[in-house]
PDB file of C-alpha atoms in Angstrom:
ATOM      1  CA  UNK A   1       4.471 -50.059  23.319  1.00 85.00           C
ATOM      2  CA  UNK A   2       8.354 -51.533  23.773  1.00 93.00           C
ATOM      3  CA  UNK A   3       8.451 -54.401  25.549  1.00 92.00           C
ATOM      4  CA  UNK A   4       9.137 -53.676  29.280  1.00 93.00           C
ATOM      5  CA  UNK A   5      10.723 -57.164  29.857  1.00 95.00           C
ATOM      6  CA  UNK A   6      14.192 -56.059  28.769  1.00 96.00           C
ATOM      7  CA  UNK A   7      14.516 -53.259  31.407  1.00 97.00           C
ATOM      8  CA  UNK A   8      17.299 -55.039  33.728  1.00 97.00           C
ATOM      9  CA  UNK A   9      18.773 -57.286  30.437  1.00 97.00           C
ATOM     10  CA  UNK A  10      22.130 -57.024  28.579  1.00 98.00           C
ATOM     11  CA  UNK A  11      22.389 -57.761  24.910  1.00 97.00           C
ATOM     12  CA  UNK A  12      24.446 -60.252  23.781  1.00 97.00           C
ATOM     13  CA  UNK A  13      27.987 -58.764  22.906  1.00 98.00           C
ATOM     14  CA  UNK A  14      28.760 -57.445  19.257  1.00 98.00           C
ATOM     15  CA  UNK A  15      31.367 -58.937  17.196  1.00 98.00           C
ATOM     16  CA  UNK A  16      34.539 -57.885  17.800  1.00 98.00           C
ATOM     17  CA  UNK A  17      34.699 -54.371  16.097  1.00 98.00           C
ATOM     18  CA  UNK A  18      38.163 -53.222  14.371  1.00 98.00           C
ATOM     19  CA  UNK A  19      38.920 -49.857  14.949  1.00 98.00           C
ATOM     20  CA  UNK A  20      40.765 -48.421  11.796  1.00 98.00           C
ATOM     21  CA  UNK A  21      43.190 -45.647  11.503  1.00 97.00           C
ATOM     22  CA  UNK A  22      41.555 -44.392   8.701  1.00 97.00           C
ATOM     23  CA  UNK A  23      38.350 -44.197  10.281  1.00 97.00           C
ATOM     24  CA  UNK A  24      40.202 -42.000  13.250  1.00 98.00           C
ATOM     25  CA  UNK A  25      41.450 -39.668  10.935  1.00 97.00           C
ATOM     26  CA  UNK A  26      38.018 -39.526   9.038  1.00 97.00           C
ATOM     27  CA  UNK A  27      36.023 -38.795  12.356  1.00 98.00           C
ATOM     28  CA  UNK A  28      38.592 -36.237  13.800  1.00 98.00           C
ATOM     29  CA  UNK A  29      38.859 -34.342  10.930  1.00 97.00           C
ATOM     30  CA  UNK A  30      34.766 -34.552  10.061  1.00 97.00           C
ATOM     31  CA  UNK A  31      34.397 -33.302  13.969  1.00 97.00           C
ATOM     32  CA  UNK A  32      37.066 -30.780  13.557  1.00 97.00           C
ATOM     33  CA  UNK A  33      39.499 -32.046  15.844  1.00 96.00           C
ATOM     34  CA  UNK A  34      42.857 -31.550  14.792  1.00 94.00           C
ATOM     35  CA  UNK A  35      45.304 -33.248  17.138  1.00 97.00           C
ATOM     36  CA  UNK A  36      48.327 -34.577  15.466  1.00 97.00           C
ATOM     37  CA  UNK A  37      47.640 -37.955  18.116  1.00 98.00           C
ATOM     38  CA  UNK A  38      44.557 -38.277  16.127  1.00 98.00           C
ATOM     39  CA  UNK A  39      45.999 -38.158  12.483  1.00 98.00           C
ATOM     40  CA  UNK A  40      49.617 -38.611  12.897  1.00 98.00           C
ATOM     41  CA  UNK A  41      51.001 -42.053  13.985  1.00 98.00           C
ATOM     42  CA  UNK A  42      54.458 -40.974  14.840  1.00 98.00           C
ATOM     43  CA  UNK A  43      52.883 -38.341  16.771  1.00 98.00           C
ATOM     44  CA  UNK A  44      50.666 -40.447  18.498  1.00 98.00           C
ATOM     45  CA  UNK A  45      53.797 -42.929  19.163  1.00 98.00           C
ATOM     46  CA  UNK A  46      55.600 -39.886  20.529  1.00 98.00           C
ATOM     47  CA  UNK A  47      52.833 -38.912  23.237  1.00 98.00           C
ATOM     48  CA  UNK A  48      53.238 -42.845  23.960  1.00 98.00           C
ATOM     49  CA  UNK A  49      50.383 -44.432  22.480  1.00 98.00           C
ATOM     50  CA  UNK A  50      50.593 -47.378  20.033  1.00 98.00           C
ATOM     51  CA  UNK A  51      48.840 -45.838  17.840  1.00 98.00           C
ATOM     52  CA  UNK A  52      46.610 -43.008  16.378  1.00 98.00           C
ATOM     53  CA  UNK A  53      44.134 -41.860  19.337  1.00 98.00           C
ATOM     54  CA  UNK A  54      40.417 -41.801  18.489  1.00 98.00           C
ATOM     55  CA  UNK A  55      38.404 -38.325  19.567  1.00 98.00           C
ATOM     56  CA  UNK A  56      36.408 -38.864  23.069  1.00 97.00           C
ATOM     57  CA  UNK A  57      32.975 -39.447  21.203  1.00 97.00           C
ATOM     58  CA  UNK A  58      34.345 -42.326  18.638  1.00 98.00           C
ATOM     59  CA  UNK A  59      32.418 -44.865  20.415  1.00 98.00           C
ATOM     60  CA  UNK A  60      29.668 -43.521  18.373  1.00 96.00           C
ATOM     61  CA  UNK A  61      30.856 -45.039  15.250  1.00 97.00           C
ATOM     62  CA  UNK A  62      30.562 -48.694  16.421  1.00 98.00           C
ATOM     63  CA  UNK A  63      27.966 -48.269  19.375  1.00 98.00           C
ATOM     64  CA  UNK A  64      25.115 -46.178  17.510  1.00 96.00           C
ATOM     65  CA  UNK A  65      24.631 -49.451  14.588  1.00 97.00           C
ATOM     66  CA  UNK A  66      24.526 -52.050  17.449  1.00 97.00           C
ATOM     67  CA  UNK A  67      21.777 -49.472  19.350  1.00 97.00           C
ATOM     68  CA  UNK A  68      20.050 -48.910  16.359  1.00 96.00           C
ATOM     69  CA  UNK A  69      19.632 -52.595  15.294  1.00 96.00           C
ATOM     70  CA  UNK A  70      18.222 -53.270  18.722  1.00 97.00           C
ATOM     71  CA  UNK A  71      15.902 -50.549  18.640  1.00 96.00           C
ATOM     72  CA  UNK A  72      14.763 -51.863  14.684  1.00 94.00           C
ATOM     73  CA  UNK A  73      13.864 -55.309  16.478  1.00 94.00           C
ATOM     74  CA  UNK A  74       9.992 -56.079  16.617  1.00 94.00           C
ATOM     75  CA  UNK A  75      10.396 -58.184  19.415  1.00 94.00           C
ATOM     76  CA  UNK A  76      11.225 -54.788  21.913  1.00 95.00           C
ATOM     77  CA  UNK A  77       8.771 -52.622  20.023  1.00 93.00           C
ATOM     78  CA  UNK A  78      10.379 -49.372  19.906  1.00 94.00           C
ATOM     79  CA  UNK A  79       8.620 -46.528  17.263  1.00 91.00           C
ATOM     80  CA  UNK A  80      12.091 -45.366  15.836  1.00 88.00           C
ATOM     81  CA  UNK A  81      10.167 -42.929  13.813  1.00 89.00           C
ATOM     82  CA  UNK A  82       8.603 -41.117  16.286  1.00 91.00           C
ATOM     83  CA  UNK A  83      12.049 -41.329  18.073  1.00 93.00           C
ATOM     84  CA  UNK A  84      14.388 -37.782  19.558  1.00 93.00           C
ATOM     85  CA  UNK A  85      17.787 -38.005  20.836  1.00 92.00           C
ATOM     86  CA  UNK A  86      17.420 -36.698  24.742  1.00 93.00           C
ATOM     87  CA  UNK A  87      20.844 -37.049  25.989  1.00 96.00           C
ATOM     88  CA  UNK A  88      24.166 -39.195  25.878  1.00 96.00           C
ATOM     89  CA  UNK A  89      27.482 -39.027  27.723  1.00 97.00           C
ATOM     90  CA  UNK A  90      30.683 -41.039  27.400  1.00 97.00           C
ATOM     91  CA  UNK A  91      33.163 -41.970  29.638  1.00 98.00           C
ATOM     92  CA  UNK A  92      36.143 -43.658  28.118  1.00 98.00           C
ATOM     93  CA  UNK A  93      38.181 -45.933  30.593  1.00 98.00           C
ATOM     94  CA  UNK A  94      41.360 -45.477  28.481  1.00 98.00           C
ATOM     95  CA  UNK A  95      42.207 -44.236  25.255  1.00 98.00           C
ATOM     96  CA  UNK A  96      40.783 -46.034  22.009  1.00 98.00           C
ATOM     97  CA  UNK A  97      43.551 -46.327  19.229  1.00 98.00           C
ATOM     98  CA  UNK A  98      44.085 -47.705  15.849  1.00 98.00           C
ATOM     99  CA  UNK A  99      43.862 -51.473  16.025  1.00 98.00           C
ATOM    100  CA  UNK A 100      42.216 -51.914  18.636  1.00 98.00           C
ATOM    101  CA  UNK A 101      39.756 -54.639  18.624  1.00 98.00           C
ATOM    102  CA  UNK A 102      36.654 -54.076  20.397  1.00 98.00           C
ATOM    103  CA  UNK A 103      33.240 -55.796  21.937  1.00 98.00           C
ATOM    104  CA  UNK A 104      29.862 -53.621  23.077  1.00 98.00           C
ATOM    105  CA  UNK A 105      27.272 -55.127  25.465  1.00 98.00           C
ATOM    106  CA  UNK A 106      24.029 -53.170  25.231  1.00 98.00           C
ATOM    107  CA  UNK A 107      22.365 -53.066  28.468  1.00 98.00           C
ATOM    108  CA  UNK A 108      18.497 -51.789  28.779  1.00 98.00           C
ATOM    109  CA  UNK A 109      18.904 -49.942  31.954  1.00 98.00           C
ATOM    110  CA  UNK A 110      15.495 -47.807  32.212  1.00 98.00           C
ATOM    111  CA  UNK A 111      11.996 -47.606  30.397  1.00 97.00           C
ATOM    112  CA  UNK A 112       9.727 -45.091  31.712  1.00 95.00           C
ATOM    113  CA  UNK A 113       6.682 -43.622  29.896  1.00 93.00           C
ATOM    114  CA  UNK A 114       4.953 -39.787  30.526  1.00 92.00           C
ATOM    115  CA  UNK A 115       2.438 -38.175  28.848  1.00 90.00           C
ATOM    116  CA  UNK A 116       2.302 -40.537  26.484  1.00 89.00           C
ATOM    117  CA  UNK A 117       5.864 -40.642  25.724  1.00 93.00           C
ATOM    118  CA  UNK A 118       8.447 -43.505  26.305  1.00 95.00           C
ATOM    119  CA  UNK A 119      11.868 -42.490  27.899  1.00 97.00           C
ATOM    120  CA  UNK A 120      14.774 -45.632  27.305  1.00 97.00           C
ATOM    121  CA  UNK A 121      17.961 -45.550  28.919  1.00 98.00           C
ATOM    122  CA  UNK A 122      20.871 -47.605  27.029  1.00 98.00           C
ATOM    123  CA  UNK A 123      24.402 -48.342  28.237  1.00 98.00           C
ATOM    124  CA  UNK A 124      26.527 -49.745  26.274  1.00 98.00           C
ATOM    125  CA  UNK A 125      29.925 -51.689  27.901  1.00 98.00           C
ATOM    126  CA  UNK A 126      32.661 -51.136  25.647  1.00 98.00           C
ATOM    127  CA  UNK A 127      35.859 -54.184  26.225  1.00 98.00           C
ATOM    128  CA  UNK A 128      38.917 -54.921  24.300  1.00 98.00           C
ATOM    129  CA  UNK A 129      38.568 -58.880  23.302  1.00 97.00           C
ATOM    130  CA  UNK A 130      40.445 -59.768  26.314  1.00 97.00           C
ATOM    131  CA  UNK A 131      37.552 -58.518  28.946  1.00 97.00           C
ATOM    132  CA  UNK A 132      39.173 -55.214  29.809  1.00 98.00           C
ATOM    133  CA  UNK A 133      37.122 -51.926  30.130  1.00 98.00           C
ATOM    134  CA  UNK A 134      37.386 -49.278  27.323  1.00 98.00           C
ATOM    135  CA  UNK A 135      34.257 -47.333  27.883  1.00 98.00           C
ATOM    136  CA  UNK A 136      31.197 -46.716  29.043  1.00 98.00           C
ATOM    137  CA  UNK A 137      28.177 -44.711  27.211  1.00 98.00           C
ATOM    138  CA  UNK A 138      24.678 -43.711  28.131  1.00 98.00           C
ATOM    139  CA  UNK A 139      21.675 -42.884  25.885  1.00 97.00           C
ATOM    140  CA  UNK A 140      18.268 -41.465  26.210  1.00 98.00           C
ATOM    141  CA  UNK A 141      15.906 -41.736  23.560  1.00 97.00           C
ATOM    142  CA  UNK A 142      12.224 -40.843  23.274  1.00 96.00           C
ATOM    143  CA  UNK A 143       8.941 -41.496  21.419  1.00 94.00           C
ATOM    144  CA  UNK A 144       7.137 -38.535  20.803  1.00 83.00           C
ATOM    145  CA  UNK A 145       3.603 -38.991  22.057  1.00 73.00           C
ATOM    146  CA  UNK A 146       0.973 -39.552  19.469  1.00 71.00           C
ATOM    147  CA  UNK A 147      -1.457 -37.112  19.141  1.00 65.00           C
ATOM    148  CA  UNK A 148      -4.712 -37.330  20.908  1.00 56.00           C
ATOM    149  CA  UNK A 149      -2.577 -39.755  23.888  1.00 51.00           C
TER     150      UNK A 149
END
């Protein structure tokens, strides 16, 4: 059973993250996105940004290892094999580009449990290093019920 105690609790805030240009490129082209403000630097510079322009769902890449070391604690409990993916949304406060620098806060907002099965909602704060909002995401996962519960 997770530990109900961290519904209402923010992590502590990830080390600063680096986001790469490289890695852009990588994720728009593995996605299929093909925007030249996504690969292209002097395009990106162009459309005024000072640098490459990461896809909407690039938090992802930094936010899902912070989640899933949480979730791999004993202390909260959570049966990550038994686990689905139930829904997720992102809402990015401004663009993400290459070189930007950047801190997640994993809140525990909800823990419910049904039929057997538990229902966690994460959000995850994303900041540049100097406090200012990047984006927001939101996560449900569940634990399959065991059978017989």
């Amino acid at each position: 059973m997770p530990d109900a105690s961290f519904v209402g609790k923010a992590l502590p805030p990830t080390a600063p993250y680096r986001v790469g240009r490289e890695k852009i490129r990588e994720f728009a082209l593995a996605i299929g996105e093909g925007a030249s403000v996504c690969l292209d630097v002097d395009a990106a510079r162009a459309a005024g940004h000072p640098d490459v322009v990461a896809p909407p769902t690039f938090p992802v890449v930094f936010t899902m290892p912070a989640i899933e070391r949480f979730l791999r604690d004993p202390a909260f409990g959570w049966d990550y094999l038994r686990m689905v993916h139930g829904d997720q949304s992102i809402t990015l406060h401004r663009p993400i580009h290459g070189g930007d620098d950047l801190v997640t806060t994993i809140h525990v907002d909800d823990l419910k449990t049904r039929g057997g099965s538990h229902f966690l909602t994460l959000r995850c704060e994303v900041a540049d290093t100097s406090g200012e909002p990047v984006a927001t995401t939101k996560l449900l996962l569940v634990t399959a019920a065991e059978e017989g519960a």
